[in-house]
Amino acid sequence: MAFARTCSVALVGVEGVVVEVQADLEPGVAAFTLVGLPDKSLTESRDRVRAAVVNSGAEWPQKKLTVGLSPASVPKAGSGFDLAVACAVLGAAERIDPRVLADIVMIGELGLDGRVRPVRGILPAVLAAADAGYEQVVVPECAAAEAALVPGVSVLGVRSLRQLIAVLAEEPVPEEEPDELGRPDPLLAGLRVPGTGAATGMHSLAAQNDSEHDLADVVGQTSARTAVEVAAAGGHHLFLEGPPGAGKTMLAERLPAVLPTLTREESLEVTAVHSVAGLLPPGKPLIDIAPYCAPHHSATMQSLVGGGPGIARPGAVSLAHRGVLFLDEASEFHSQTLDALRQPLESGHVVIARSAGVVRFPARFLMVLAANPCPCGRFSQRDALCECPPSAIRRYQARLSGPLLDRVDLRVEIDPVTRAQLTAPGARGESTATVADRVRAARERTAARLTGTPWRTNSEVPGRELRSRFQAVSGAMDEAERNLERGVLTARGIDRVLRVAWTVADLVGHDRPDATDVALALQLRTGVPRGVPMAIGALT
């Protein structure tokens, strides 16, 4: 009897479990049995592995072969176990020394010709291997840069099974025939999932680096520009309401460029989610800028929150982790879909329970809602252009539930752009670079104040801490407390006003929020004028 074992990783959401792949050869009728709760794609690895081994020049053992995946109670899905299964079989057949395989984690899909293809979730899989104490991993060559992001792990990138056999057997490594010049590398097809590119609104890293998207292009809208700046500085959710063509989408598209670049820890979190979803752009293994997701209003609850058949996949709220989730035409979304956002807005993560298992995805995002005030879009308190009956306006505005809007810190009503604003010479506002510098400075003040705490932005600080450790100047919250007594604000709302006031104070350089900072926070929360300048530059 011959036996060999090596390791691979099973992903459950964005968390990995190291799986021991065991191969056992016994005399008997040639057969290949795979056990350990494999799914359909993993069961098919029997044919892929056999063809890959033979086409790589190795001999397939003509004995009774049993491959076990341990722990057997963990569901295993995908083709990423192919490489580990092939090496375990070759170890049991003594083509490779079994002792060499025992402490190596292998991740990769095998083609029938022996080429090693990439799979989704390389980064979280290698992170799980490192946490389990493994120091050597083997991955596809085109995914080696992604695996190398994990410190303390030795990464070997291979292009074919022949190369891996030669390395493990200490033989001369064969050279692979280069692809024809000008043709795309077919192995890179495994890094992306069709239909999830930038054009779908689920990933727009390129748009954030586009110099044509500048805040200076937005004409007028001082209140909305201030709200965007405050939202970026403190991580506060934002609701923009106004007629069509007023600039709601323009402001939302320019918000990601105002956000600071991600820290190393945040980059690994975001990259892990996008790796599982198959959204990592080729040639850029680490996402270091805030992601931006803008799903269409016809999106289902599963596409927004996460789900799908079998093990749940990350949804738009997880793809927007540490970035911006823009819901344009928010009133056109299904009400149950929007209300499903209440929990992740508060907790910063989403837990999805399915019969196949329970997964937890990170979902700490900045939500931007944009909506028209009525079905025709022309309703306003200042003029009478709207022809919608009052009952239709009430029904339309009621599509956004009160509990959801109570979790939105900033609510701004946008007015139509006038002819004078549009044609005035030199009427451009502050550029993205100028606003981004203020936001970066405000984030640094926030980080210095929150040192030693688990929070990074003002929007994450719980209410009990705001009332005990991070209080405003004496008497500054009097007006907010009177709004609470009159029912204008809820208990959650007054905590959010204080969070926004801290962000305004960080933007203008105050040590603690004063009455002016709180008044601006109240105006951004309720829309009622408080007699304070709306531009942050006017408060400094």
Short mmCIF file of C-alpha atoms in Angstrom, two decimals, residues 36-469:
data_model
loop_
_atom_site.label_atom_id
_atom_site.label_comp_id
_atom_site.label_asym_id
_atom_site.label_seq_id
_atom_site.Cartn_x
_atom_site.Cartn_y
_atom_site.Cartn_z
CA GLY A 36 -14.80 14.37 1.29
CA LEU A 37 -17.94 16.36 0.29
CA PRO A 38 -16.77 17.50 -3.17
CA ASP A 39 -19.09 19.51 -5.41
CA LYS A 40 -19.69 18.83 -9.11
CA SER A 41 -16.70 20.78 -10.40
CA LEU A 42 -14.42 19.10 -7.87
CA THR A 43 -15.78 15.63 -8.70
CA GLU A 44 -14.89 16.25 -12.34
CA SER A 45 -11.26 16.74 -11.29
CA ARG A 46 -10.82 12.96 -11.62
CA ASP A 47 -10.85 13.26 -15.41
CA ARG A 48 -8.86 16.51 -15.50
CA VAL A 49 -6.13 15.19 -13.23
CA ARG A 50 -5.79 11.88 -15.07
CA ALA A 51 -5.43 13.58 -18.46
CA ALA A 52 -3.04 16.22 -17.08
CA VAL A 53 -0.76 13.63 -15.48
CA VAL A 54 -0.57 11.53 -18.64
CA ASN A 55 -0.03 14.53 -20.92
CA SER A 56 2.74 15.75 -18.62
CA GLY A 57 4.79 12.63 -19.29
CA ALA A 58 4.09 10.81 -16.01
CA GLU A 59 2.59 7.35 -15.68
CA TRP A 60 -0.91 7.00 -14.24
CA PRO A 61 -1.02 4.23 -11.59
CA GLN A 62 -3.16 1.27 -12.67
CA LYS A 63 -4.40 0.43 -9.18
CA LYS A 64 -7.32 1.17 -6.93
CA LEU A 65 -6.93 4.87 -6.09
CA THR A 66 -8.75 6.69 -3.29
CA VAL A 67 -8.34 10.43 -2.76
CA GLY A 68 -9.72 11.85 0.48
CA LEU A 69 -10.25 15.50 1.38
CA SER A 70 -9.99 16.06 5.11
CA PRO A 71 -11.78 17.38 7.15
CA ALA A 72 -14.58 15.56 5.39
CA SER A 73 -17.31 17.63 7.07
CA VAL A 74 -16.30 20.88 5.30
CA PRO A 75 -18.01 21.40 1.89
CA LYS A 76 -15.44 21.78 -0.88
CA ALA A 77 -16.11 23.52 -4.17
CA GLY A 78 -14.21 24.57 -7.26
CA SER A 79 -11.33 23.33 -9.33
CA GLY A 80 -8.55 24.75 -7.15
CA PHE A 81 -7.81 21.30 -5.67
CA ASP A 82 -6.61 19.83 -8.99
CA LEU A 83 -2.94 20.56 -8.42
CA ALA A 84 -2.93 19.08 -4.91
CA VAL A 85 -4.82 15.95 -6.05
CA ALA A 86 -2.37 15.36 -8.92
CA CYS A 87 0.71 15.73 -6.69
CA ALA A 88 -0.79 13.50 -3.97
CA VAL A 89 -1.44 10.78 -6.57
CA LEU A 90 2.10 11.10 -7.95
CA GLY A 91 3.45 10.97 -4.40
CA ALA A 92 1.53 7.78 -3.68
CA ALA A 93 2.91 6.33 -6.95
CA GLU A 94 6.42 7.32 -5.75
CA ARG A 95 7.01 9.59 -8.76
CA ILE A 96 7.55 12.33 -6.15
CA ASP A 97 8.94 11.86 -2.66
CA PRO A 98 5.87 11.97 -0.34
CA ARG A 99 7.91 13.65 2.38
CA VAL A 100 8.41 16.69 0.16
CA LEU A 101 4.66 17.18 -0.31
CA ALA A 102 3.52 17.04 3.30
CA ASP A 103 4.10 20.68 4.23
CA ILE A 104 3.22 22.38 0.94
CA VAL A 105 -0.11 24.05 0.13
CA MET A 106 -1.09 23.79 -3.54
CA ILE A 107 -3.79 25.82 -5.27
CA GLY A 108 -4.59 25.68 -8.97
CA GLU A 109 -6.73 24.16 -11.70
CA LEU A 110 -5.25 21.76 -14.24
CA GLY A 111 -5.96 21.81 -17.95
CA LEU A 112 -6.09 18.53 -19.85
CA ASP A 113 -2.66 19.31 -21.33
CA GLY A 114 -1.11 19.83 -17.89
CA ARG A 115 -1.12 23.62 -17.80
CA VAL A 116 -1.87 25.18 -14.42
CA ARG A 117 -4.73 27.67 -14.61
CA PRO A 118 -5.57 30.35 -12.03
CA VAL A 119 -8.63 30.21 -9.80
CA ARG A 120 -10.54 32.80 -7.83
CA GLY A 121 -9.65 33.46 -4.19
CA ILE A 122 -5.86 32.98 -4.32
CA LEU A 123 -5.20 35.74 -1.77
CA PRO A 124 -7.66 34.61 0.96
CA ALA A 125 -6.51 31.01 0.39
CA VAL A 126 -2.85 31.92 0.95
CA LEU A 127 -3.82 34.04 3.97
CA ALA A 128 -5.56 30.99 5.46
CA ALA A 129 -2.49 28.84 4.79
CA ALA A 130 -0.24 31.39 6.48
CA ASP A 131 -2.54 31.59 9.51
CA ALA A 132 -2.39 27.79 9.78
CA GLY A 133 1.40 27.93 9.93
CA TYR A 134 2.32 26.82 6.41
CA GLU A 135 5.31 28.55 4.84
CA GLN A 136 5.33 27.16 1.28
CA VAL A 137 2.59 27.51 -1.32
CA VAL A 138 2.40 26.56 -4.99
CA VAL A 139 0.11 28.64 -7.21
CA PRO A 140 -0.31 29.29 -10.94
CA GLU A 141 2.44 31.47 -12.36
CA CYS A 142 0.06 34.28 -13.37
CA ALA A 143 -1.32 34.47 -9.79
CA ALA A 144 2.06 34.44 -8.02
CA ALA A 145 2.07 38.22 -7.56
CA GLU A 146 -1.28 38.03 -5.75
CA ALA A 147 -0.05 35.22 -3.47
CA ALA A 148 3.18 37.11 -2.74
CA LEU A 149 1.17 39.85 -1.01
CA VAL A 150 1.03 37.62 2.09
CA PRO A 151 4.17 38.12 4.21
CA GLY A 152 6.14 35.18 5.57
CA VAL A 153 5.13 32.74 2.84
CA SER A 154 7.42 31.32 0.13
CA VAL A 155 5.51 31.33 -3.18
CA LEU A 156 6.32 29.10 -6.14
CA GLY A 157 4.54 30.00 -9.36
CA VAL A 158 4.35 27.24 -11.96
CA ARG A 159 2.97 27.27 -15.48
CA SER A 160 2.51 23.53 -15.92
CA LEU A 161 2.39 20.28 -13.99
CA ARG A 162 5.59 19.16 -15.75
CA GLN A 163 7.48 22.07 -14.20
CA LEU A 164 6.14 21.31 -10.72
CA ILE A 165 7.06 17.62 -10.96
CA ALA A 166 10.58 18.57 -11.98
CA VAL A 167 10.95 21.05 -9.11
CA LEU A 168 9.67 18.61 -6.48
CA ALA A 169 11.75 15.72 -7.88
CA GLU A 170 14.85 17.94 -8.12
CA GLU A 171 15.13 17.41 -11.87
CA PRO A 172 15.91 19.92 -14.62
CA VAL A 173 12.91 22.19 -15.07
CA PRO A 174 11.59 22.00 -18.65
CA GLU A 175 10.96 25.18 -20.57
CA GLU A 176 7.42 25.85 -21.74
CA GLU A 177 6.86 26.86 -25.33
CA PRO A 178 6.09 30.59 -25.44
CA ASP A 179 2.73 31.74 -26.72
CA GLU A 180 2.53 33.43 -30.08
CA LEU A 181 3.25 37.14 -29.93
CA GLY A 182 0.18 39.33 -30.08
CA ARG A 183 -2.18 36.65 -28.79
CA PRO A 184 -3.70 36.93 -25.31
CA ASP A 185 -2.50 34.51 -22.68
CA PRO A 186 -5.29 31.89 -22.34
CA LEU A 187 -4.32 31.26 -18.72
CA LEU A 188 -5.40 34.78 -17.72
CA ALA A 189 -9.01 33.90 -18.55
CA GLY A 190 -9.34 32.30 -15.12
CA LEU A 191 -8.66 35.57 -13.32
CA ARG A 192 -11.85 37.29 -14.47
CA VAL A 193 -15.47 36.27 -14.45
CA PRO A 194 -17.31 37.21 -17.66
CA GLY A 195 -19.81 40.02 -17.25
CA THR A 196 -18.15 41.67 -14.24
CA GLY A 197 -15.97 44.30 -15.88
CA ALA A 198 -15.95 48.04 -15.42
CA ALA A 199 -18.84 48.52 -17.84
CA THR A 200 -21.23 46.69 -15.50
CA GLY A 201 -20.86 49.26 -12.73
CA MET A 202 -19.48 46.66 -10.33
CA HIS A 203 -15.86 47.70 -10.61
CA SER A 204 -14.47 51.02 -11.83
CA LEU A 205 -10.89 51.34 -10.71
CA ALA A 206 -10.00 52.93 -14.03
CA ALA A 207 -12.61 55.67 -13.59
CA GLN A 208 -11.05 56.83 -10.33
CA ASN A 209 -7.75 57.51 -12.07
CA ASP A 210 -9.46 59.36 -14.91
CA SER A 211 -8.37 63.00 -14.81
CA GLU A 212 -11.55 64.01 -16.65
CA HIS A 213 -13.65 63.28 -13.53
CA ASP A 214 -12.98 66.34 -11.37
CA LEU A 215 -15.11 68.03 -8.73
CA ALA A 216 -14.41 71.35 -10.44
CA ASP A 217 -16.73 70.20 -13.25
CA VAL A 218 -19.74 70.36 -10.91
CA VAL A 219 -21.39 73.76 -11.33
CA GLY A 220 -22.83 75.36 -8.19
CA GLN A 221 -24.26 72.88 -5.65
CA THR A 222 -22.29 74.25 -2.68
CA SER A 223 -24.31 72.25 -0.15
CA ALA A 224 -23.90 69.01 -2.09
CA ARG A 225 -20.16 69.54 -2.55
CA THR A 226 -19.80 70.15 1.18
CA ALA A 227 -21.79 66.99 1.92
CA VAL A 228 -19.52 64.97 -0.39
CA GLU A 229 -16.45 66.33 1.40
CA VAL A 230 -17.87 65.56 4.85
CA ALA A 231 -18.95 62.10 3.71
CA ALA A 232 -15.44 61.33 2.45
CA ALA A 233 -13.74 62.67 5.59
CA GLY A 234 -15.89 60.77 8.07
CA GLY A 235 -17.26 57.80 6.11
CA HIS A 236 -20.84 59.08 6.42
CA HIS A 237 -23.70 57.86 4.23
CA LEU A 238 -25.20 60.43 1.86
CA PHE A 239 -28.62 60.99 0.29
CA LEU A 240 -28.86 63.33 -2.71
CA GLU A 241 -32.38 64.34 -3.76
CA GLY A 242 -33.03 66.56 -6.71
CA PRO A 243 -34.38 66.90 -10.24
CA PRO A 244 -32.82 65.13 -13.23
CA GLY A 245 -29.69 66.78 -14.58
CA ALA A 246 -28.79 68.60 -11.35
CA GLY A 247 -25.50 66.71 -10.89
CA LYS A 248 -26.28 63.87 -8.47
CA THR A 249 -24.48 61.21 -10.50
CA MET A 250 -21.56 63.55 -11.24
CA LEU A 251 -21.00 64.09 -7.52
CA ALA A 252 -21.21 60.38 -6.72
CA GLU A 253 -18.76 59.43 -9.48
CA ARG A 254 -16.22 61.93 -8.16
CA LEU A 255 -16.49 60.85 -4.53
CA PRO A 256 -14.08 57.84 -4.76
CA ALA A 257 -11.25 60.10 -5.97
CA VAL A 258 -11.67 62.26 -2.85
CA LEU A 259 -11.26 59.29 -0.52
CA PRO A 260 -7.73 58.59 0.78
CA THR A 261 -5.81 55.63 -0.59
CA LEU A 262 -6.32 52.40 1.32
CA THR A 263 -3.93 51.28 4.04
CA ARG A 264 -2.10 47.97 3.66
CA GLU A 265 -4.61 46.15 5.86
CA GLU A 266 -7.58 47.67 4.04
CA SER A 267 -6.03 46.81 0.67
CA LEU A 268 -5.70 43.16 1.64
CA GLU A 269 -9.35 43.08 2.80
CA VAL A 270 -10.61 44.61 -0.44
CA THR A 271 -8.34 42.49 -2.63
CA ALA A 272 -9.49 39.29 -0.88
CA VAL A 273 -13.16 40.07 -1.60
CA HIS A 274 -12.50 40.95 -5.24
CA SER A 275 -10.32 37.88 -5.65
CA VAL A 276 -13.16 35.62 -4.46
CA ALA A 277 -15.56 37.43 -6.79
CA GLY A 278 -13.18 37.13 -9.77
CA LEU A 279 -12.85 40.90 -10.20
CA LEU A 280 -9.11 41.43 -9.81
CA PRO A 281 -7.81 43.33 -12.86
CA PRO A 282 -4.94 41.54 -14.65
CA GLY A 283 -1.56 42.97 -13.79
CA LYS A 284 -2.80 44.63 -10.57
CA PRO A 285 -2.87 42.06 -7.76
CA LEU A 286 -3.34 44.65 -4.96
CA ILE A 287 -6.24 47.12 -4.92
CA ASP A 288 -5.00 50.22 -3.11
CA ILE A 289 -7.74 52.70 -4.04
CA ALA A 290 -11.33 52.77 -2.83
CA PRO A 291 -13.62 50.58 -4.96
CA TYR A 292 -16.81 51.93 -6.50
CA CYS A 293 -19.93 49.88 -7.20
CA ALA A 294 -23.03 51.21 -8.91
CA PRO A 295 -25.58 48.41 -9.47
CA HIS A 296 -28.66 49.05 -11.61
CA HIS A 297 -31.95 49.64 -9.83
CA SER A 298 -33.22 46.29 -11.12
CA ALA A 299 -30.63 44.44 -8.97
CA THR A 300 -31.96 41.58 -6.86
CA MET A 301 -31.43 41.22 -3.14
CA GLN A 302 -28.91 38.41 -3.71
CA SER A 303 -26.83 40.53 -6.11
CA LEU A 304 -26.84 43.45 -3.70
CA VAL A 305 -26.28 41.71 -0.36
CA GLY A 306 -24.79 38.42 -1.56
CA GLY A 307 -26.02 34.91 -2.06
CA GLY A 308 -26.59 32.54 -4.94
CA PRO A 309 -26.86 28.75 -5.19
CA GLY A 310 -24.61 26.65 -2.96
CA ILE A 311 -22.02 28.62 -1.03
CA ALA A 312 -22.98 32.31 -1.10
CA ARG A 313 -20.99 34.72 -3.25
CA PRO A 314 -20.19 38.34 -2.29
CA GLY A 315 -22.69 40.97 -3.39
CA ALA A 316 -22.35 44.65 -4.25
CA VAL A 317 -22.16 45.70 -0.59
CA SER A 318 -19.04 43.53 -0.16
CA LEU A 319 -17.52 44.59 -3.48
CA ALA A 320 -17.86 48.18 -2.21
CA HIS A 321 -16.06 47.35 1.07
CA ARG A 322 -13.87 50.32 2.08
CA GLY A 323 -15.27 52.19 -0.91
CA VAL A 324 -18.47 53.67 -2.33
CA LEU A 325 -21.80 51.96 -3.05
CA PHE A 326 -23.81 54.26 -5.32
CA LEU A 327 -27.53 53.50 -5.68
CA ASP A 328 -28.79 55.75 -8.46
CA GLU A 329 -32.56 56.08 -8.83
CA ALA A 330 -32.84 54.67 -5.32
CA SER A 331 -36.63 55.02 -5.29
CA GLU A 332 -36.82 52.55 -8.19
CA PHE A 333 -35.12 49.76 -6.20
CA HIS A 334 -37.39 47.15 -4.67
CA SER A 335 -38.22 48.19 -1.11
CA GLN A 336 -37.20 44.81 0.35
CA THR A 337 -33.85 45.02 -1.44
CA LEU A 338 -33.12 48.43 0.07
CA ASP A 339 -34.26 47.41 3.54
CA ALA A 340 -31.83 44.49 3.42
CA LEU A 341 -29.09 47.13 3.69
CA ARG A 342 -30.09 48.12 7.24
CA GLN A 343 -27.99 45.48 9.00
CA PRO A 344 -24.72 45.92 7.03
CA LEU A 345 -25.03 49.71 7.38
CA GLU A 346 -24.88 49.31 11.16
CA SER A 347 -22.58 46.30 11.60
CA GLY A 348 -20.11 46.70 8.73
CA HIS A 349 -20.53 43.06 7.64
CA VAL A 350 -23.20 40.76 6.25
CA VAL A 351 -23.91 37.20 7.38
CA ILE A 352 -25.64 34.96 4.82
CA ALA A 353 -27.12 31.66 5.97
CA ARG A 354 -27.76 28.94 3.42
CA SER A 355 -28.32 25.21 3.65
CA ALA A 356 -24.79 24.71 2.30
CA GLY A 357 -23.27 26.83 5.07
CA VAL A 358 -23.08 30.24 6.71
CA VAL A 359 -20.65 32.83 5.34
CA ARG A 360 -19.62 36.25 6.56
CA PHE A 361 -18.55 38.98 4.15
CA PRO A 362 -17.12 42.39 5.09
CA ALA A 363 -19.36 45.30 4.12
CA ARG A 364 -17.96 48.55 5.54
CA PHE A 365 -18.94 50.87 2.71
CA LEU A 366 -19.97 54.48 2.15
CA MET A 367 -23.48 54.48 0.70
CA VAL A 368 -24.67 57.23 -1.64
CA LEU A 369 -28.37 57.33 -2.50
CA ALA A 370 -29.63 59.47 -5.37
CA ALA A 371 -33.32 59.95 -6.11
CA ASN A 372 -35.78 62.29 -7.79
CA PRO A 373 -38.28 64.06 -5.52
CA CYS A 374 -41.31 62.77 -7.46
CA PRO A 375 -42.20 60.65 -10.50
CA CYS A 376 -41.74 63.56 -12.91
CA GLY A 377 -38.67 64.80 -11.05
CA ARG A 378 -39.66 68.48 -10.88
CA PHE A 379 -41.19 68.72 -7.40
CA SER A 380 -39.64 71.51 -5.30
CA GLN A 381 -40.57 73.76 -2.41
CA ARG A 382 -39.42 76.82 -4.39
CA ASP A 383 -41.50 76.54 -7.59
CA ALA A 384 -44.58 74.82 -8.94
CA LEU A 385 -43.31 73.02 -12.03
CA CYS A 386 -44.41 69.59 -10.78
CA GLU A 387 -47.72 68.24 -12.07
CA CYS A 388 -47.80 65.08 -9.93
CA PRO A 389 -50.73 64.75 -7.51
CA PRO A 390 -49.76 64.89 -3.81
CA SER A 391 -50.73 61.24 -3.32
CA ALA A 392 -48.29 60.16 -6.07
CA ILE A 393 -45.50 62.24 -4.49
CA ARG A 394 -46.14 60.67 -1.08
CA ARG A 395 -46.13 57.15 -2.52
CA TYR A 396 -42.95 57.82 -4.47
CA GLN A 397 -41.05 59.27 -1.50
CA ALA A 398 -42.32 56.49 0.80
CA ARG A 399 -40.39 53.92 -1.24
CA LEU A 400 -37.35 54.87 0.85
CA SER A 401 -38.28 53.64 4.31
CA GLY A 402 -37.80 55.73 7.43
CA PRO A 403 -35.53 53.20 9.18
CA LEU A 404 -33.20 53.19 6.15
CA LEU A 405 -33.04 56.99 5.89
CA ASP A 406 -32.48 57.20 9.66
CA ARG A 407 -29.15 55.45 9.03
CA VAL A 408 -28.12 58.09 6.48
CA ASP A 409 -26.12 60.89 8.10
CA LEU A 410 -26.25 63.51 5.34
CA ARG A 411 -29.36 64.48 3.38
CA VAL A 412 -29.06 67.21 0.78
CA GLU A 413 -31.71 68.63 -1.54
CA ILE A 414 -30.12 69.64 -4.83
CA ASP A 415 -31.56 72.54 -6.81
CA PRO A 416 -31.52 72.74 -10.61
CA VAL A 417 -28.53 74.55 -12.09
CA THR A 418 -29.47 78.04 -13.29
CA ARG A 419 -28.41 79.64 -16.54
CA ALA A 420 -26.31 82.21 -14.68
CA GLN A 421 -24.39 79.47 -12.85
CA LEU A 422 -23.84 77.48 -16.01
CA THR A 423 -22.60 80.37 -18.16
CA ALA A 424 -20.73 82.48 -15.58
CA PRO A 425 -17.02 82.79 -16.46
CA GLY A 426 -14.59 81.39 -13.90
CA ALA A 427 -17.37 79.72 -11.92
CA ARG A 428 -15.50 76.45 -11.41
CA GLY A 429 -15.39 75.20 -7.85
CA GLU A 430 -12.54 73.61 -5.94
CA SER A 431 -10.77 70.75 -7.68
CA THR A 432 -10.69 67.15 -6.51
CA ALA A 433 -7.04 67.51 -5.47
CA THR A 434 -7.81 70.46 -3.17
CA VAL A 435 -10.73 68.71 -1.49
CA ALA A 436 -8.80 65.43 -1.23
CA ASP A 437 -5.98 67.22 0.64
CA ARG A 438 -8.44 68.52 3.24
CA VAL A 439 -10.04 65.10 3.55
CA ARG A 440 -6.64 63.47 4.04
CA ALA A 441 -5.72 65.98 6.76
CA ALA A 442 -9.07 65.41 8.49
CA ARG A 443 -8.58 61.63 8.38
CA GLU A 444 -5.15 62.08 10.00
CA ARG A 445 -6.67 64.11 12.86
CA THR A 446 -9.35 61.45 13.30
CA ALA A 447 -6.75 58.66 13.33
CA ALA A 448 -4.68 60.48 15.95
CA ARG A 449 -7.73 60.90 18.20
CA LEU A 450 -8.86 57.28 17.76
CA THR A 451 -5.43 55.75 18.35
CA GLY A 452 -5.75 52.68 20.52
CA THR A 453 -9.40 52.08 19.57
CA PRO A 454 -10.82 49.64 16.99
CA TRP A 455 -12.39 52.50 14.98
CA ARG A 456 -10.87 54.33 12.02
CA THR A 457 -13.46 56.95 11.06
CA ASN A 458 -15.96 59.06 12.96
CA SER A 459 -18.89 57.14 11.47
CA GLU A 460 -17.73 53.95 13.22
CA VAL A 461 -17.60 55.36 16.77
CA PRO A 462 -20.57 53.98 18.79
CA GLY A 463 -22.98 56.35 20.48
CA ARG A 464 -22.01 55.42 24.05
CA GLU A 465 -18.40 56.44 23.33
CA LEU A 466 -19.53 59.71 21.76
CA ARG A 467 -21.51 60.61 24.86
CA SER A 468 -18.76 59.63 27.30
CA ARG A 469 -15.32 60.07 25.72
#
